[in-house]
Coordinates of C-alpha atoms and ligand atoms in Angstrom, one line a residue:
M1 CA 26.0 0.7 -31.0
K2 CA 28.7 -2.0 -29.9
L3 CA 26.9 -1.9 -26.3
R4 CA 23.6 -2.3 -27.9
L5 CA 24.9 -5.4 -29.7
L6 CA 26.6 -6.7 -26.6
I7 CA 23.5 -6.1 -24.5
A8 CA 21.4 -8.2 -27.1
L9 CA 24.0 -10.9 -27.2
T10 CA 24.3 -11.2 -23.5
A11 CA 20.6 -11.3 -23.1
V12 CA 19.9 -14.0 -25.9
L13 CA 22.4 -15.9 -24.1
L14 CA 21.4 -15.4 -20.6
L15 CA 17.6 -15.6 -21.1
T16 CA 17.6 -19.2 -22.3
A17 CA 19.1 -20.0 -18.6
A18 CA 17.4 -17.2 -16.6
C19 CA 13.9 -16.3 -16.0
A20 CA 13.7 -17.2 -12.1
I21 CA 10.0 -16.5 -11.9
S22 CA 8.5 -19.1 -9.4
A23 CA 5.0 -20.3 -9.9
T24 CA 2.6 -17.9 -8.0
R25 CA -1.0 -17.5 -7.4
R26 CA -3.2 -15.2 -9.4
P27 CA -3.7 -11.7 -7.8
A28 CA -7.1 -10.7 -6.0
W29 CA -9.2 -8.5 -8.3
A30 CA -12.1 -6.2 -7.4
P31 CA -13.9 -3.7 -9.6
S32 CA -13.7 -0.8 -6.9
V33 CA -11.9 -1.2 -3.7
M34 CA -8.9 -3.3 -2.4
V35 CA -7.2 -3.7 0.9
A36 CA -3.9 -5.9 0.9
S37 CA -2.3 -6.3 4.3
A38 CA -0.2 -8.8 6.1
D39 CA -3.1 -10.6 8.0
S40 CA -6.4 -11.3 6.8
H41 CA -8.3 -10.1 10.0
A42 CA -6.8 -6.7 9.6
T43 CA -7.8 -6.8 5.8
R44 CA -11.2 -7.6 6.7
A45 CA -11.1 -4.6 9.3
G46 CA -10.5 -2.3 6.4
L47 CA -13.1 -3.6 4.1
E48 CA -15.7 -3.5 6.9
T49 CA -14.9 0.2 7.6
L50 CA -15.2 0.9 3.6
R51 CA -18.3 -0.9 3.7
N52 CA -19.5 1.4 6.5
G53 CA -19.1 4.6 4.5
G54 CA -15.3 5.1 5.3
N55 CA -13.0 6.3 2.9
A56 CA -9.3 4.7 2.2
A57 CA -8.0 6.8 5.0
D58 CA -10.6 5.6 7.5
A59 CA -9.8 2.1 6.2
A60 CA -6.1 2.4 6.6
V61 CA -6.7 3.6 10.5
A62 CA -8.8 0.4 10.8
V63 CA -6.3 -1.8 9.2
A64 CA -3.3 -0.3 11.3
F65 CA -4.9 -0.7 14.6
A66 CA -6.2 -4.2 13.9
L67 CA -2.8 -5.1 12.9
G68 CA -1.8 -3.9 16.0
V69 CA -3.9 -6.5 17.5
T70 CA -3.5 -9.7 15.5
E71 CA -0.1 -9.2 14.0
G72 CA 1.5 -7.3 17.4
Y73 CA 5.0 -8.7 16.7
S74 CA 5.4 -6.5 13.9
S75 CA 3.7 -3.4 14.6
G76 CA 1.0 -1.8 17.1
I77 CA 0.6 1.4 19.3
G78 CA 3.6 0.9 21.2
G79 CA 5.5 1.5 17.9
G80 CA 5.4 4.2 14.7
C81 CA 4.6 4.4 11.2
F82 CA 4.9 6.1 8.0
V83 CA 1.9 6.9 5.6
V84 CA 1.9 8.0 2.0
L85 CA -1.5 8.9 0.8
H86 CA -2.8 10.5 -2.7
M87 CA -6.6 11.7 -2.4
A88 CA -8.7 11.9 -5.3
D89 CA -9.0 15.4 -5.0
G90 CA -5.3 16.0 -5.9
R91 CA -3.6 16.2 -2.3
A92 CA -1.0 14.3 -1.8
A93 CA 0.8 13.9 1.7
A94 CA 3.0 11.9 3.8
I95 CA 2.5 11.8 7.6
D96 CA 5.7 11.0 9.7
G97 CA 4.8 9.1 12.9
R98 CA 8.4 7.9 13.7
E99 CA 9.3 7.5 17.3
V100 CA 11.6 10.1 18.8
A101 CA 14.5 9.7 21.2
P102 CA 13.7 10.8 24.8
E103 CA 14.9 14.0 26.3
R104 CA 17.3 11.9 28.5
A105 CA 18.7 9.9 25.5
S106 CA 22.4 10.4 24.5
R107 CA 24.9 9.7 22.0
L108 CA 26.7 7.0 23.7
M109 CA 24.0 5.6 26.0
F110 CA 24.4 2.1 24.5
V111 CA 28.1 1.8 24.6
P112 CA 29.2 -0.8 27.4
R113 CA 31.4 1.0 30.1
K114 CA 32.9 -2.3 31.5
T115 CA 33.1 -5.7 30.0
S116 CA 30.1 -7.0 32.3
D117 CA 27.8 -4.3 31.0
R118 CA 25.3 -5.8 28.7
T119 CA 25.6 -5.0 24.8
D120 CA 22.0 -5.4 23.9
L121 CA 20.2 -2.4 25.6
S122 CA 19.6 -0.9 22.4
L123 CA 17.2 -4.0 21.6
Y124 CA 15.9 -5.5 24.7
S125 CA 15.5 -3.3 27.6
P126 CA 13.1 -0.2 28.1
L127 CA 15.7 2.0 27.1
A128 CA 15.3 0.7 23.5
A129 CA 12.0 2.1 23.2
G130 CA 11.8 5.6 21.4
V131 CA 8.7 7.8 22.2
P132 CA 5.8 6.0 20.1
G133 CA 4.3 7.8 17.0
E134 CA 1.7 5.3 15.7
V135 CA -1.4 6.6 17.7
A136 CA -0.8 10.0 16.9
A137 CA -0.2 9.6 13.2
L138 CA -3.3 7.6 12.7
E139 CA -5.2 10.3 14.5
L140 CA -4.0 13.0 12.1
L141 CA -4.5 10.6 9.3
S142 CA -8.2 10.3 10.4
R143 CA -8.9 14.0 11.2
E144 CA -7.4 15.5 8.0
F145 CA -8.3 12.8 5.2
G146 CA -11.1 10.6 6.8
N147 CA -14.9 10.6 6.6
L148 CA -15.4 8.6 9.6
P149 CA -15.0 9.6 13.3
F150 CA -11.7 8.3 14.7
A151 CA -13.8 6.1 17.2
E152 CA -15.5 4.1 14.4
A153 CA -12.3 3.2 12.6
L154 CA -11.0 1.8 15.8
A155 CA -14.1 -0.4 16.4
P156 CA -12.8 -3.5 14.7
A157 CA -9.6 -3.6 16.4
V158 CA -11.3 -3.0 19.8
A159 CA -13.4 -6.2 18.8
L160 CA -10.5 -8.3 17.9
A161 CA -8.7 -7.6 20.9
D162 CA -11.7 -8.0 23.2
T163 CA -13.0 -11.0 21.7
G164 CA -9.8 -12.7 20.3
F165 CA -9.1 -14.8 17.5
P166 CA -7.5 -18.1 16.9
I167 CA -3.5 -18.0 16.7
H168 CA -2.5 -18.9 13.3
E169 CA 0.3 -21.6 13.0
Y170 CA 2.5 -18.7 11.7
Y171 CA 1.6 -16.5 14.7
A172 CA 2.5 -19.6 17.0
G173 CA 5.9 -20.2 15.3
V174 CA 6.8 -16.4 16.0
I175 CA 5.8 -16.9 19.7
N176 CA 7.8 -19.8 19.9
S177 CA 11.0 -18.6 18.7
Y178 CA 11.0 -15.4 21.0
A179 CA 9.3 -17.5 24.1
T180 CA 12.5 -17.0 26.2
R181 CA 12.6 -13.3 25.9
L182 CA 8.5 -13.0 26.1
G183 CA 8.4 -15.7 29.0
S184 CA 10.8 -13.3 31.1
D185 CA 8.7 -10.2 30.9
P186 CA 5.7 -10.3 33.2
G187 CA 3.4 -8.2 31.0
S188 CA 4.2 -10.0 27.7
R189 CA 4.2 -13.4 29.5
A190 CA 0.6 -12.6 30.7
V191 CA -0.5 -12.0 26.9
Y192 CA 1.7 -14.7 24.9
F193 CA 1.5 -17.5 27.6
N194 CA -1.2 -19.8 28.8
D195 CA -1.9 -20.1 32.4
D196 CA -0.3 -23.7 32.4
G197 CA 2.9 -21.8 31.6
K198 CA 3.1 -22.8 27.9
P199 CA 3.7 -20.4 25.0
R200 CA 0.2 -19.8 23.4
A201 CA 0.0 -22.8 20.5
K202 CA -1.9 -22.5 17.1
G203 CA -5.5 -22.6 17.7
D204 CA -5.6 -21.0 21.0
Y205 CA -7.6 -17.8 21.3
L206 CA -5.6 -14.7 21.7
V207 CA -7.7 -12.2 24.0
Q208 CA -5.9 -8.6 24.8
R209 CA -8.4 -7.4 27.4
D210 CA -5.6 -4.5 28.5
L211 CA -5.2 -3.8 25.0
A212 CA -8.9 -3.4 24.5
L213 CA -9.0 -1.2 27.3
T214 CA -6.2 1.2 25.9
L215 CA -8.1 1.3 22.6
R216 CA -11.3 2.0 24.3
L217 CA -9.5 5.0 25.8
L218 CA -8.6 6.1 22.5
Q219 CA -12.0 6.0 21.1
Q220 CA -13.5 7.9 24.2
D221 CA -10.8 10.7 24.6
G222 CA -8.7 10.5 21.3
A223 CA -4.7 10.2 21.1
Q224 CA -4.7 12.7 24.3
S225 CA -5.3 9.5 26.2
F226 CA -2.1 8.1 25.1
Y227 CA 0.0 11.1 25.3
S228 CA -1.1 12.9 28.4
G229 CA -4.1 11.1 29.8
E230 CA -4.4 7.6 31.7
T231 CA -2.4 5.6 29.1
A232 CA 0.5 8.1 29.7
D233 CA 0.5 7.7 33.3
R234 CA 0.9 3.9 32.7
I235 CA 3.9 4.0 30.4
V236 CA 5.5 6.8 32.7
S237 CA 5.1 4.8 35.7
F238 CA 6.2 1.5 34.1
M239 CA 9.5 3.6 32.8
Q240 CA 10.3 4.7 36.3
S241 CA 10.3 1.5 37.8
N242 CA 12.1 -0.5 35.2
G243 CA 14.9 1.7 34.2
G244 CA 13.4 3.4 31.2
V245 CA 13.7 7.2 30.4
I246 CA 10.5 8.1 28.7
S247 CA 9.0 10.9 30.7
A248 CA 5.6 12.5 30.8
K249 CA 7.3 15.6 29.0
D250 CA 8.4 13.3 26.2
L251 CA 5.1 11.9 25.7
A252 CA 3.1 15.5 25.9
A253 CA 5.7 16.9 23.3
Y254 CA 5.2 14.2 20.8
A255 CA 3.6 15.7 17.5
P256 CA 3.2 13.8 14.5
V257 CA 4.1 15.8 11.2
Q258 CA 2.5 16.2 7.9
L259 CA 4.9 16.3 5.2
E260 CA 5.4 16.3 1.6
P261 CA 6.1 13.0 -0.1
V262 CA 9.4 12.8 -1.9
R263 CA 8.8 12.6 -5.6
G264 CA 10.5 11.2 -8.6
T265 CA 9.6 9.8 -12.2
Y266 CA 10.6 6.6 -13.7
R267 CA 9.7 5.6 -17.5
G268 CA 7.0 8.0 -17.6
F269 CA 5.6 7.2 -14.0
D270 CA 5.3 9.6 -11.0
I271 CA 6.7 8.3 -7.9
L272 CA 5.7 9.4 -4.5
S273 CA 7.0 8.0 -1.5
M274 CA 8.0 8.6 2.1
P275 CA 10.9 11.6 2.9
L276 CA 13.2 11.8 5.6
P277 CA 13.3 10.5 8.5
S278 CA 12.9 7.5 6.3
S279 CA 15.8 6.8 3.8
G280 CA 13.3 4.5 1.9
G281 CA 11.7 7.1 -0.5
I282 CA 15.0 9.0 -1.3
H283 CA 16.9 5.6 -2.2
L284 CA 13.9 4.2 -3.8
I285 CA 14.0 7.2 -6.3
Q286 CA 17.6 7.2 -6.2
L287 CA 17.8 3.3 -7.6
L288 CA 15.1 4.1 -10.1
N289 CA 16.9 7.0 -11.5
L290 CA 20.1 4.8 -11.7
L291 CA 18.2 1.8 -13.2
E292 CA 16.1 4.1 -15.8
D293 CA 19.0 4.1 -18.2
Y294 CA 19.3 0.1 -18.5
P295 CA 17.0 -2.1 -20.8
L296 CA 15.7 -4.1 -17.9
G297 CA 12.5 -5.2 -19.9
Y298 CA 15.0 -6.5 -22.7
L299 CA 17.6 -8.0 -20.2
G300 CA 14.7 -10.0 -18.6
A301 CA 13.5 -10.8 -14.9
G302 CA 15.7 -12.7 -13.0
S303 CA 18.8 -12.8 -15.6
S304 CA 22.3 -12.5 -14.4
E305 CA 22.5 -9.2 -16.5
S306 CA 19.6 -7.2 -15.0
L307 CA 20.2 -8.8 -11.3
H308 CA 23.8 -7.6 -11.1
L309 CA 23.0 -4.0 -12.3
I310 CA 20.2 -4.0 -10.0
A311 CA 22.5 -5.2 -7.0
E312 CA 25.4 -2.6 -8.1
A313 CA 22.6 0.0 -7.9
M314 CA 21.7 -1.3 -4.5
T315 CA 25.0 -1.1 -3.3
L316 CA 26.2 2.3 -4.2
T317 CA 22.8 3.8 -2.8
F318 CA 23.4 2.1 0.5
A319 CA 26.9 3.5 0.7
D320 CA 25.3 7.1 0.2
R321 CA 22.8 6.0 2.9
A322 CA 25.5 5.1 5.5
E323 CA 27.4 8.8 4.9
F324 CA 24.6 11.2 4.5
L325 CA 21.4 10.3 6.1
G326 CA 19.8 11.1 9.3
D327 CA 16.9 13.1 10.9
P328 CA 16.7 16.3 8.8
A329 CA 16.0 18.4 11.9
F330 CA 19.8 17.5 13.0
T331 CA 21.5 16.8 9.9
V332 CA 21.8 18.4 6.5
V333 CA 20.7 15.7 4.1
P334 CA 21.5 16.5 0.5
V335 CA 18.2 15.1 -0.6
E336 CA 17.6 17.2 -3.9
A337 CA 20.9 16.0 -4.9
L338 CA 20.6 12.4 -4.1
I339 CA 17.3 12.3 -6.0
H340 CA 18.6 14.2 -8.9
K341 CA 18.9 12.5 -12.5
A342 CA 22.1 14.0 -13.1
Y343 CA 23.6 12.8 -9.8
A344 CA 22.4 9.1 -11.0
D345 CA 24.2 9.8 -14.2
T346 CA 27.7 10.3 -12.3
L347 CA 27.3 7.6 -10.0
R348 CA 26.0 5.0 -12.8
K349 CA 29.6 5.2 -14.3
K350 CA 31.1 3.7 -11.1
I351 CA 28.9 0.4 -12.4
S352 CA 30.6 -2.2 -14.8
R353 CA 28.5 -4.5 -16.7
A354 CA 31.3 -7.2 -16.2
S355 CA 32.2 -6.9 -12.6
H356 CA 31.2 -6.0 -9.1
L357 CA 32.4 -3.1 -7.4
S358 CA 33.3 -3.7 -3.6
N359 CA 32.9 -1.5 -0.8
P360 CA 32.6 1.7 -2.9
A361 CA 33.0 5.2 -1.3
P362 CA 29.8 7.0 -1.1
G363 CA 29.2 9.6 -4.0
A364 CA 29.3 13.3 -4.2
P365 CA 25.9 14.5 -4.0
W366 CA 26.6 17.9 -2.8
E367 CA 27.7 19.1 -6.3
F368 CA 24.3 18.5 -7.5
L369 CA 22.4 20.8 -5.2
S370 CA 20.1 23.1 -7.2
G371 CA 20.3 26.1 -6.3
I372 CA 17.3 11.5 -2.5
E373 CA 9.7 -11.2 8.4
H374 CA 8.4 -11.1 11.2
H375 CA 8.6 -7.5 11.8
T376 CA 7.3 -4.3 10.4
T377 CA 4.0 -4.3 8.2
H378 CA 3.1 -2.7 5.1
F379 CA -0.4 -2.4 3.6
C380 CA -2.1 -0.7 0.9
V381 CA -5.9 0.6 0.7
V382 CA -7.7 2.1 -2.4
D383 CA -11.2 3.2 -2.5
A384 CA -14.2 3.7 -5.0
E385 CA -13.3 7.3 -5.2
G386 CA -9.6 6.7 -6.1
N387 CA -8.1 8.0 -2.9
A388 CA -5.1 5.6 -2.2
V389 CA -3.1 5.0 1.4
S390 CA 0.2 3.3 1.3
L391 CA 1.3 2.6 5.1
T392 CA 4.0 1.2 6.9
A393 CA 4.2 0.3 10.6
T394 CA 6.8 -1.0 13.1
V395 CA 7.9 -1.7 16.6
N396 CA 11.3 -2.4 14.6
T397 CA 12.5 -6.2 15.6
P398 CA 10.0 -9.3 16.0
F399 CA 8.0 -8.7 19.2
A400 CA 10.7 -5.7 19.7
T401 CA 11.7 -5.2 23.1
G402 CA 9.4 -8.2 24.1
I403 CA 8.2 -6.0 27.0
T404 CA 4.6 -5.3 27.2
I405 CA 3.6 -2.7 29.7
P406 CA 1.2 -4.1 32.2
G407 CA -2.3 -2.8 32.4
T408 CA -2.3 -1.6 28.9
G409 CA -1.3 -4.3 26.4
I410 CA 1.4 -1.8 24.8
L411 CA 4.4 -3.8 23.4
L412 CA 7.3 -1.5 23.7
N413 CA 8.9 -0.7 20.5
N414 CA 13.3 -0.7 20.1
E415 CA 13.5 1.8 17.8
M416 CA 16.4 3.3 19.4
D417 CA 18.6 0.6 17.6
D418 CA 17.9 2.2 14.3
F419 CA 20.1 4.7 15.2
V420 CA 24.2 4.2 15.3
T421 CA 24.5 3.1 18.7
E422 CA 28.1 2.8 18.9
P423 CA 30.3 4.3 16.1
G424 CA 31.3 1.6 13.6
K425 CA 28.8 -1.1 15.0
A426 CA 26.2 -2.7 12.9
N427 CA 22.5 -2.3 14.1
F428 CA 20.3 -5.5 13.9
F429 CA 19.8 -5.3 10.5
G430 CA 23.6 -5.1 9.7
L431 CA 23.5 -1.6 8.7
V432 CA 26.2 0.6 9.6
G433 CA 25.9 4.3 9.7
K434 CA 27.7 7.7 10.6
A435 CA 27.5 10.6 12.4
A436 CA 24.4 12.1 10.6
N437 CA 22.2 9.1 12.5
E438 CA 24.0 9.3 15.9
I439 CA 21.6 9.6 18.9
E440 CA 20.4 13.0 20.3
P441 CA 17.6 13.7 22.4
G442 CA 14.6 14.5 20.3
K443 CA 16.1 13.1 17.0
K444 CA 14.5 10.4 15.2
P445 CA 16.1 7.4 14.3
L446 CA 16.6 7.0 10.4
S447 CA 14.2 4.5 8.9
S448 CA 14.4 2.3 5.8
M449 CA 10.2 2.1 5.7
S450 CA 9.2 3.0 2.0
P451 CA 5.4 3.2 1.6
T452 CA 5.5 4.5 -2.2
I453 CA 2.5 5.4 -4.6
V454 CA 3.1 5.3 -8.4
L455 CA 1.2 7.5 -10.3
K456 CA 0.1 7.3 -14.2
D457 CA -1.3 10.4 -15.5
G458 CA -1.8 11.9 -12.1
N459 CA -3.9 9.0 -11.0
P460 CA -2.7 6.0 -8.4
Y461 CA -1.6 3.1 -10.4
L462 CA 0.7 1.2 -8.3
L463 CA 0.7 0.9 -4.6
A464 CA 3.5 -0.9 -2.6
G465 CA 5.8 -1.1 0.5
G466 CA 7.1 -3.7 2.7
A467 CA 8.8 -5.2 5.7
G468 CA 12.3 -6.0 6.5
G469 CA 14.4 -3.2 7.9
P470 CA 16.8 -2.2 4.8
R471 CA 15.5 -5.0 2.6
I472 CA 12.1 -2.9 2.6
I473 CA 13.9 -0.2 0.2
T474 CA 15.0 -3.2 -2.0
A475 CA 12.1 -5.4 -2.1
T476 CA 9.8 -2.3 -2.6
L477 CA 12.1 -1.4 -5.6
L478 CA 11.9 -4.8 -7.2
A479 CA 7.9 -5.0 -6.8
I480 CA 8.0 -1.7 -8.7
L481 CA 10.7 -3.0 -11.4
N482 CA 8.9 -6.3 -11.9
A483 CA 5.6 -4.7 -12.7
L484 CA 6.9 -1.8 -14.8
D485 CA 9.8 -3.2 -16.4
F486 CA 9.4 -6.8 -16.5
G487 CA 5.3 -7.0 -17.2
M488 CA 4.3 -9.2 -14.4
D489 CA 0.9 -9.0 -12.7
I490 CA 1.1 -7.6 -9.0
Q491 CA 1.0 -10.9 -7.4
E492 CA 4.0 -12.3 -9.5
A493 CA 5.8 -8.7 -8.8
V494 CA 5.6 -9.5 -5.2
D495 CA 6.2 -13.0 -5.2
S496 CA 9.3 -13.2 -7.7
P497 CA 12.7 -14.4 -6.2
R498 CA 14.6 -11.2 -4.7
I499 CA 18.0 -10.1 -4.1
H500 CA 19.2 -7.6 -1.5
A501 CA 22.6 -5.6 -1.5
Q502 CA 23.2 -2.8 1.2
W503 CA 26.8 -1.8 0.9
M504 CA 27.9 -3.4 4.0
P505 CA 28.4 -6.3 4.5
D506 CA 29.5 -6.6 0.7
R507 CA 27.2 -9.4 -0.3
L508 CA 24.6 -10.2 -2.6
F509 CA 21.7 -11.8 -0.7
M510 CA 19.7 -13.9 -3.1
E511 CA 16.7 -16.1 -2.5
P512 CA 17.3 -19.8 -3.4
D513 CA 14.6 -19.7 -6.3
H514 CA 17.2 -17.9 -8.5
V515 CA 18.3 -20.2 -11.3
F516 CA 21.8 -21.6 -10.2
D517 CA 23.7 -20.4 -13.4
V518 CA 22.6 -16.9 -12.9
Q519 CA 24.0 -17.4 -9.1
Q520 CA 27.4 -18.4 -10.9
Q521 CA 27.1 -15.7 -13.4
L522 CA 26.9 -13.2 -10.6
A523 CA 29.7 -14.7 -8.5
A524 CA 31.8 -14.6 -11.7
R525 CA 31.4 -10.9 -11.5
G526 CA 33.0 -10.7 -8.0
Q527 CA 29.7 -10.6 -6.2
T528 CA 29.9 -13.0 -3.0
V529 CA 26.8 -14.6 -3.1
D530 CA 24.8 -15.3 -0.1
I531 CA 22.1 -17.8 -0.7
G532 CA 19.1 -17.2 1.9
P533 CA 15.6 -16.2 2.7
A534 CA 14.1 -13.0 1.5
K535 CA 13.6 -11.6 5.0
S536 CA 11.4 -8.9 3.4
R537 CA 7.6 -9.2 2.7
V538 CA 5.7 -6.8 0.2
Q539 CA 2.0 -5.9 0.1
A540 CA 1.0 -4.3 -3.2
I541 CA -2.1 -3.1 -5.3
M542 CA -1.9 -2.1 -8.9
A543 CA -4.6 -1.0 -11.2
D544 CA -6.0 -3.3 -14.0
S545 CA -5.5 -1.6 -17.1
V546 CA -7.4 -4.5 -19.1
R547 CA -10.5 -5.0 -17.0
G548 CA -10.6 -1.9 -15.1
G549 CA -10.8 -2.2 -11.2
W550 CA -7.9 -3.2 -9.2
T551 CA -5.5 -6.2 -8.6
G552 CA -3.9 -6.9 -5.1
A553 CA -1.2 -9.0 -3.8
A554 CA -0.2 -10.1 -0.3
D555 CA 3.3 -11.4 -0.1
S556 CA 3.0 -15.3 -0.5
R557 CA 5.9 -15.6 1.7
G558 CA 3.3 -14.6 4.5
I559 CA 0.1 -15.0 5.4
G560 CA -1.6 -11.8 4.6
A561 CA -4.7 -11.3 2.1
A562 CA -5.6 -9.0 -0.6
I563 CA -9.4 -8.4 -0.8
G564 CA -11.6 -6.1 -2.7
F565 CA -15.2 -5.7 -3.7
Ligands
LIG1 N1 12.6 -0.5 12.4 C1 13.2 -0.5 10.9 C2 13.1 0.9 9.8 O1 12.3 1.7 10.2 O2 14.0 1.1 8.8

């Protein structure tokens, strides 16, 4: 009772100074179908596919390939993806198109032997690439769940690559930021630089004929062309002449995997998200379990009380990520325990309402086993039948290796950096991990991508996911909390200022839009508050309970579009 009174008093005091909800545009609304992606060309590719008789799975294939053409710095056929879908006939599935470590990869391959050795090979070299998985995953999605031939879903991407599109100011800015790296690779130079030797600028047309050719081969011969046909030959010959290790055998062995989504519940909703080798779904459910016990709606969006509780839950969850998570084919991961409500109950005891717990030790989930910017892209599609697809795709960091394989238009991923490349060394995203995520041949690097579908009474209610490395997990969480706990419409839920904590470094990252008093309140609890950009992007769709139909939102931090009909 005393605790309730304390919560009420704290809430009344803080709400006067809190409520950091920035002004935001209205969400898109449509009665029947909706596509929300990080790029308007790709959103239109999905809508065109739906108009032509495709379902949500076909539209997702079209959007993913189109994004590889129009937002190539984030995802593409040289990378990987995760899909979570819920079909109107009740089938639910997850598709794992994650990159795989080649056979010649080894645990210490990126550890410098002498001081003159490069320390960035896991990011910017052909060695940084895992065997790409996106093409195989999209073909599986099309074959198992689509209505249209695979070739038809590829058509908008082929057209965009062939005829080109005017470069958006945002895209020009990204090219400019990475111009040195892109300019030093002949393949990337040919794509992203003009004949006058300058990086392509706003308004220039980006025509990608090599990429169009590779996509046409996919239309003709399917994924086989990529994994054992003409494109495979080009990839292997590039690897052989440029110090890479992906072989014909690695490519031929690549197989996408259809999995059961990881499942949880939150305040009466059912959550479907991405299982391992993503950490995203497990930790999203673990976070929701931890937070379900707090009256977040009452404490208010953006209040120091609710942000503190959410941040503490994030820190505890990422401590577990570093300790326990890795590719389940190589590491025993206590998934059931991590997503167990009873485990969340014990972990929650570590959370103090008044002060921040620095660098907590990981929890002890084994006891509960029954016997949990400019890179990466997320989109969501719902169709008129009620089929729903939530898909996250990536090449890892912006423009990844910066290497484009000549003659193919394929920008090589640098997903090997998602492994622990050296004991104790933080990766690009500042994440540290342990033995569970060390490099082994054939193993998948641990991911944070979290394509998620929230069901209400068995039907899709909210789809969400994002870009931003580990910030994907926390940004997806916040979009869900904002909608379900704080009653925001989907655009506000996506646009509201974010926080992020990932255990190490021991910081609470906050967007500047949070009220200053709130920042001070959190610092007073012991948080080292670090004000900066969100470094995450979310796309989401939510059912409109009043008007019917769907509301959609592309993150206002980016240039995407949510459109329906
Ligand atoms: N490449 C970022 C992730 O999968 O988490």
